[in-house]
Coordinates of C-alpha atoms in Angstrom, one line a residue:
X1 CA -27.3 115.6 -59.9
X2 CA -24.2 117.1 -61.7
X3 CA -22.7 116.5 -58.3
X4 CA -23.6 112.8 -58.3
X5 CA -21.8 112.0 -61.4
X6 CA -18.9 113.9 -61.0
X7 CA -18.7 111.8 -57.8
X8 CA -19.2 108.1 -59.9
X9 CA -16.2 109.7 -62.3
X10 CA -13.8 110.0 -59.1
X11 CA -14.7 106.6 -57.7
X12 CA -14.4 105.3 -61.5
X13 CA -11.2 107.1 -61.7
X14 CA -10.3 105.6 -58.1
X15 CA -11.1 102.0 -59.3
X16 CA -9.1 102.1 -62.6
X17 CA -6.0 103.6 -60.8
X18 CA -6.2 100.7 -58.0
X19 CA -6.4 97.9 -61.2
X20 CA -3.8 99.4 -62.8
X21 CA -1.1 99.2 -60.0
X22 CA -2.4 95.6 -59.2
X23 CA 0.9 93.4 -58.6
X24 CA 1.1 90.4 -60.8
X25 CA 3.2 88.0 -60.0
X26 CA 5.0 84.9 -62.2
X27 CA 6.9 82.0 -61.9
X28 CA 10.2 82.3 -63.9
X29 CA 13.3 80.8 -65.2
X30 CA 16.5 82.2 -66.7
X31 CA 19.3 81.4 -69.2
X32 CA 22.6 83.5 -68.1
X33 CA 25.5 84.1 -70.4
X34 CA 28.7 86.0 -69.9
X35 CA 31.7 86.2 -71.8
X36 CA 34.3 83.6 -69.4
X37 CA 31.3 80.5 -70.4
X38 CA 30.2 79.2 -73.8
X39 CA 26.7 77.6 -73.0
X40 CA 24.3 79.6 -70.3
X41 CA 23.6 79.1 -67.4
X42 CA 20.1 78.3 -65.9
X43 CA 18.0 79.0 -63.0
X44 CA 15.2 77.9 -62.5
X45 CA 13.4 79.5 -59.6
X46 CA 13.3 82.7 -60.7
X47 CA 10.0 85.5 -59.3
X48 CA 8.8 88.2 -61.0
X49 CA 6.5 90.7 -60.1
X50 CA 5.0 93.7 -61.7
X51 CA 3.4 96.4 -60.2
X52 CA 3.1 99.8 -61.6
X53 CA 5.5 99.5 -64.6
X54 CA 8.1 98.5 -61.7
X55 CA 9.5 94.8 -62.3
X56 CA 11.5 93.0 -59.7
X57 CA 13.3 90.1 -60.2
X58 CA 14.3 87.4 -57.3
X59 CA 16.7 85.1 -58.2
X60 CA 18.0 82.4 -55.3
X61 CA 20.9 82.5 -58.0
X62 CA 21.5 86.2 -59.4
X63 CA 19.9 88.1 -56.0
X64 CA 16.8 90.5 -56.6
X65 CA 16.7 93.2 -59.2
X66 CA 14.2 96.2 -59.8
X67 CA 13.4 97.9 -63.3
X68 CA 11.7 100.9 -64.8
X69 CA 9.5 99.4 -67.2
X70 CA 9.0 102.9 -68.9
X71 CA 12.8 104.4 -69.2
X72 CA 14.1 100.5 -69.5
X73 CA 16.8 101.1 -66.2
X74 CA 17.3 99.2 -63.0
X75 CA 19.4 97.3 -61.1
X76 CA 20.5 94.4 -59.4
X77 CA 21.6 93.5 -55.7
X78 CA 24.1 90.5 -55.7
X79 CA 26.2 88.7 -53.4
X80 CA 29.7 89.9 -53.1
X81 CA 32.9 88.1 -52.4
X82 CA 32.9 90.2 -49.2
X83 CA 30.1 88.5 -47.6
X84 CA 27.7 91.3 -48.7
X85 CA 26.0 92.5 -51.6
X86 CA 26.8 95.1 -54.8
X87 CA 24.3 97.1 -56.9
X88 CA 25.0 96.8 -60.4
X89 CA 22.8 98.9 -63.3
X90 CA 21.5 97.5 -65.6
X91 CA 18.7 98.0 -68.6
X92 CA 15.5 95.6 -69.3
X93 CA 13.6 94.5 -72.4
X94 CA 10.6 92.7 -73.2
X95 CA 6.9 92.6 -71.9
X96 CA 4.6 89.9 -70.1
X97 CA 2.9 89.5 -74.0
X98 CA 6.4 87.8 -75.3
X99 CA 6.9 86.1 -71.9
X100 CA 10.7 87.0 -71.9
X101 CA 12.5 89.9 -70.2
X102 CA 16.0 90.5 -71.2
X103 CA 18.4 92.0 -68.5
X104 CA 21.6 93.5 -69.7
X105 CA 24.3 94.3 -66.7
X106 CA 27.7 95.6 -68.4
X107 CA 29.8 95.9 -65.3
X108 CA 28.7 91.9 -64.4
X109 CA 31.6 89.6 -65.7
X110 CA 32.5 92.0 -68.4
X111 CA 28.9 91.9 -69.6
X112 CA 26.0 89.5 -68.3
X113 CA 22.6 88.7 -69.8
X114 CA 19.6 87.4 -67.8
X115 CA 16.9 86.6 -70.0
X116 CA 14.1 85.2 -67.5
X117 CA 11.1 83.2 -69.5
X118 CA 7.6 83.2 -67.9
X119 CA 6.9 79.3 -66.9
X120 CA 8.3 76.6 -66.1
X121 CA 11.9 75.4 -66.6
X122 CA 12.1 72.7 -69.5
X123 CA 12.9 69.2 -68.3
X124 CA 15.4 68.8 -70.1
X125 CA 17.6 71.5 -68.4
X126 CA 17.1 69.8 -65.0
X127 CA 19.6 67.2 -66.2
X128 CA 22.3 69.1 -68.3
X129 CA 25.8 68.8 -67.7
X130 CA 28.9 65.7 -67.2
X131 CA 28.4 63.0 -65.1
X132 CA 31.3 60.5 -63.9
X133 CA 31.2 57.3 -63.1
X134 CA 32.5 53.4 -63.8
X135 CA 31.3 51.2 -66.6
X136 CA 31.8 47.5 -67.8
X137 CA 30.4 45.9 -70.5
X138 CA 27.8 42.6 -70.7
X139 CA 27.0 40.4 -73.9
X140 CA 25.7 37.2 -75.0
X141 CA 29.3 35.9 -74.5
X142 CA 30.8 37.6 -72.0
X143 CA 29.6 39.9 -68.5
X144 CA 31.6 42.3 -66.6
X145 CA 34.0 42.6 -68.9
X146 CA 36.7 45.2 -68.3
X147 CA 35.6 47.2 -65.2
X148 CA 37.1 50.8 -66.0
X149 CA 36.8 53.8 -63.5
X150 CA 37.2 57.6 -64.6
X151 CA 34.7 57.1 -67.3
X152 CA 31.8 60.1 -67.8
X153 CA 28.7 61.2 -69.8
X154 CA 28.2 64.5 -70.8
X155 CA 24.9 65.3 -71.5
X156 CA 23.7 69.0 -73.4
X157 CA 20.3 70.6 -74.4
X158 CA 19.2 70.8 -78.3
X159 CA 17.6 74.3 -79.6
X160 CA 14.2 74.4 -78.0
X161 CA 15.1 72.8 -74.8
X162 CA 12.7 69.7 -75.7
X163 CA 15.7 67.3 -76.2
X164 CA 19.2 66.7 -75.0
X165 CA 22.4 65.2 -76.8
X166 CA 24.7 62.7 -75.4
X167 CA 27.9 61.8 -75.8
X168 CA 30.2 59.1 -73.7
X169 CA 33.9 58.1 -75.1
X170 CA 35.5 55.0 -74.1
X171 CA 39.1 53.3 -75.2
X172 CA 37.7 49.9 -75.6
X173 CA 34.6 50.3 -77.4
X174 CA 34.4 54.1 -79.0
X175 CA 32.2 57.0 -79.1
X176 CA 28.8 56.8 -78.8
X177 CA 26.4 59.9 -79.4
X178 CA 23.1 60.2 -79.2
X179 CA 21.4 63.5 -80.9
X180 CA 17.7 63.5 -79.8
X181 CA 17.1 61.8 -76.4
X182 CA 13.8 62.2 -74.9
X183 CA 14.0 63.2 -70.9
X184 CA 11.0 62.7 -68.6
X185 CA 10.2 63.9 -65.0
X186 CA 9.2 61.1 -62.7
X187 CA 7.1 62.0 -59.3
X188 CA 9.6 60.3 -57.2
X189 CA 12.0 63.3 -58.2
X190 CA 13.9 60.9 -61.2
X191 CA 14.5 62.1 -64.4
X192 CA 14.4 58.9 -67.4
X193 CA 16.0 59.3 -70.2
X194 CA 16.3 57.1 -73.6
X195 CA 17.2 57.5 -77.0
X196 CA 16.0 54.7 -79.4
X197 CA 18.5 55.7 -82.1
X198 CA 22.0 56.6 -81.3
X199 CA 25.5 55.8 -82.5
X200 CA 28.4 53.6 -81.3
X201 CA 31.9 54.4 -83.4
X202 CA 33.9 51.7 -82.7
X203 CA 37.2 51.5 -83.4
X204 CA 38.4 48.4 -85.5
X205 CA 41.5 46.5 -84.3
X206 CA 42.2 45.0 -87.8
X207 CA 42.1 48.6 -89.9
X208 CA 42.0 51.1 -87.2
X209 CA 39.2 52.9 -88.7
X210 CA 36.0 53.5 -86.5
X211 CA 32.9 51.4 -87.4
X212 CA 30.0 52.6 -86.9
X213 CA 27.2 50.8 -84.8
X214 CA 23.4 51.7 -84.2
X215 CA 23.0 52.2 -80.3
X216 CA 20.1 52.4 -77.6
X217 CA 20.2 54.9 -74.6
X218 CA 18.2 54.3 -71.3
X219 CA 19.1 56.3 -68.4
X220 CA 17.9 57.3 -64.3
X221 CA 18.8 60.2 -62.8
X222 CA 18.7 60.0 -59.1
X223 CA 20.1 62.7 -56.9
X224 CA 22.4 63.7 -59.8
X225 CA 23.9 60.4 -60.4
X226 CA 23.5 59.0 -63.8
X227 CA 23.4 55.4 -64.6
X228 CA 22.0 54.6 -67.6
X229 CA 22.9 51.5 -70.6
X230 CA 24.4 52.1 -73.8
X231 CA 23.5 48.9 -75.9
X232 CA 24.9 47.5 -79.4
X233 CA 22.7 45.5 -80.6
X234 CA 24.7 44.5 -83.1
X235 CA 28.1 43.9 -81.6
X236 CA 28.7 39.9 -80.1
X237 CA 25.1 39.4 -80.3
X238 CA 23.9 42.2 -78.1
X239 CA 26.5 44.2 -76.0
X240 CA 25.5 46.8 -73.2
X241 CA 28.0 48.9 -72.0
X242 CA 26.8 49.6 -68.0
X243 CA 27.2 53.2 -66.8
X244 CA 27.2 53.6 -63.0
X245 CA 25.8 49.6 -62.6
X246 CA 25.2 49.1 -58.7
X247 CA 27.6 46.8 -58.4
X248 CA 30.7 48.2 -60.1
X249 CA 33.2 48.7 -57.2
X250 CA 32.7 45.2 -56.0
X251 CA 33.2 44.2 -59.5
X252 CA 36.0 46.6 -59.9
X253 CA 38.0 45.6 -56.5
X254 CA 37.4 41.7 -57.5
X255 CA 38.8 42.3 -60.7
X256 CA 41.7 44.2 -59.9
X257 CA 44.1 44.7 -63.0
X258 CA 42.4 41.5 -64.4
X259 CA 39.1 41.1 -65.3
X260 CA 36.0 39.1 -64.2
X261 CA 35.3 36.4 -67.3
X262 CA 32.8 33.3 -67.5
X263 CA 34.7 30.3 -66.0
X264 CA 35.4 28.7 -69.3
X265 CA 39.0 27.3 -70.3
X266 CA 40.8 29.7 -72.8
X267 CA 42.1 27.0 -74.9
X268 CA 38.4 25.7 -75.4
X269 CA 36.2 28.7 -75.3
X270 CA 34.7 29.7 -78.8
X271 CA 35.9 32.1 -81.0
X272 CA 33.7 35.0 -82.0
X273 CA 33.7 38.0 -84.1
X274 CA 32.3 41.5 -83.6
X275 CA 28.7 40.3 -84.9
X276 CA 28.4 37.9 -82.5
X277 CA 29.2 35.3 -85.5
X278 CA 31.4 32.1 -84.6
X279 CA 34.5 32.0 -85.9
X280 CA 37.8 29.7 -86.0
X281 CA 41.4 30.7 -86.0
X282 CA 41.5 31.7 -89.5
X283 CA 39.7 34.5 -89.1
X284 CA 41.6 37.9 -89.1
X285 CA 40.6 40.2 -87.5
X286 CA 39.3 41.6 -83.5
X287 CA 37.6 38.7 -81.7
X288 CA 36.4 37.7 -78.6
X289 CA 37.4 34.5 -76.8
X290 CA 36.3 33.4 -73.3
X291 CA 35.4 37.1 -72.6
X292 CA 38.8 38.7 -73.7
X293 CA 39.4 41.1 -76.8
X294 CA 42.1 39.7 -79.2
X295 CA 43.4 40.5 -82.6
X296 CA 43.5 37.6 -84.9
X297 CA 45.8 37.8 -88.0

């Protein structure tokens, strides 16, 4: 009998020793900072798997890494300029409790820090980063006005990574920022964005001092191109400045240094201010007449 039970200990023993070396495996993203950038880096298809207090890392971006989970010490295998790959040590931090391992590499850019986040990568750092393209502007009195090339929208994460800033400069009509756009994932692949409270600062022809102007943002991201509308309600009765609109080369190359107005007779058109409100020729200050931007003293 004693023989019996010692034999269930072993296979007890057995059985606990096979659970305990069980591989576990995660999905994983990372944020990456070094000294040469100021705002990380991110992957998102990261791997980790743990087996045995060993952790490996497998990055398509940062190559595959293997830790001590006990003594903290590891290292990496990255692609070198060579054509090959270099080992560089490293230390780790964190458990699977806090979701978040920390790599530290000192001799990686002068110092690099993974820190990898069991999950999923937040939306919103799918769609991070500057995006160029062309805009004009349409209003109630005016469309295509002023095709301009070279123009771009930079677009950054908030803390938390639930929301992104915006932020687009022009000449003619000023800055617009928006602080807390929403981003969504679409099935198709897309990413939407809008922001139902933003900012236009325009800058005033008669004092030279920005005004500012409550703006809308709604935006596609397809295949990384942006094109989105920046609208002013208030401006001329509703003006939308058109990032990336389908048809802005045509636009562009009809236009060429002038720019594509309604047919209307300058002498006759209407006179309007900022606000959309009509005005005659008394009126100082910018205006808009048969599509064109004037100051009016």
């Amino acid at each position: 009998m004693k023989q019996f039970y010692l034999s269930i200990i072993a296979l007890a023993a057995m059985l606990c020793v096979n659970l305990n070396t069980k591989a576990e495996t995660y999905q994983a993203w990372g944020a990456v900072i070094f000294p040469y950038i100021s705002t990380p880096m991110y992957d998102s298809d990261e791997v980790i798997t743990i087996e045995d207090n060993t952790l490996t890392l497998v990055s398509a971006t940062w190559g595959t890494g293997t830790f001590d989970l006990t003594t903290g010490e590891g290292s990496i295998e990255m692609d070198n300029h060579q054509g090959g790959t270099s080992s560089y040590s490293g230390t780790i931090s964190g458990s699977v409790e806090s979701g978040v391992f920390v790599i530290t590499l000192p001799s990686v850019m002068r110092g690099t820090t993974i820190t990898s986040t069991l999950g999923t990568m937040p939306v919103a750092l799918n769609i991070i980063g500057k995006y160029e393209g062309g805009t004009y502007a349409d209003a109630q009195y005016f469309k295509k006005y002023q095709p301009t090339p070279d123009q771009s929208i930079t677009i950054t994460v908030n803390e938390g990574y639930e929301t992104v800033s915006i932020s687009h400069t022009s000449t003619t009509w000023g800055t617009f920022t928006y602080d807390a756009a929403t981003v969504t994932a679409n099935e198709d692949g897309t990413y939407t964005i809008s922001a139902e409270e933003g900012n236009c600062a325009m800058p005033s022809m008669r004092t030279g001092e920005p005004v500012d102007y409550v703006s809308t943002f709604s935006g596609t991201i397809t295949d990384g191109v942006l094109v989105a509308d920046l609208a002013v309600p208030a401006v001329m009765g509703g003006t939308t400045l058109k990032f990336n609109p389908a048809d802005f080369e045509e636009v562009y190359i009809a236009a060429g240094i002038e720019t594509n107005f309604a047919e209307e007779s300058d002498a006759d058109a209407p006179i309007y201010n900022l606000n959309g409100v009509r005005v005659d020729s008394s009126y100082q200050g910018i205006v808009i007449k048969a599509g064109k931007k004037y100051l009016q003293k």
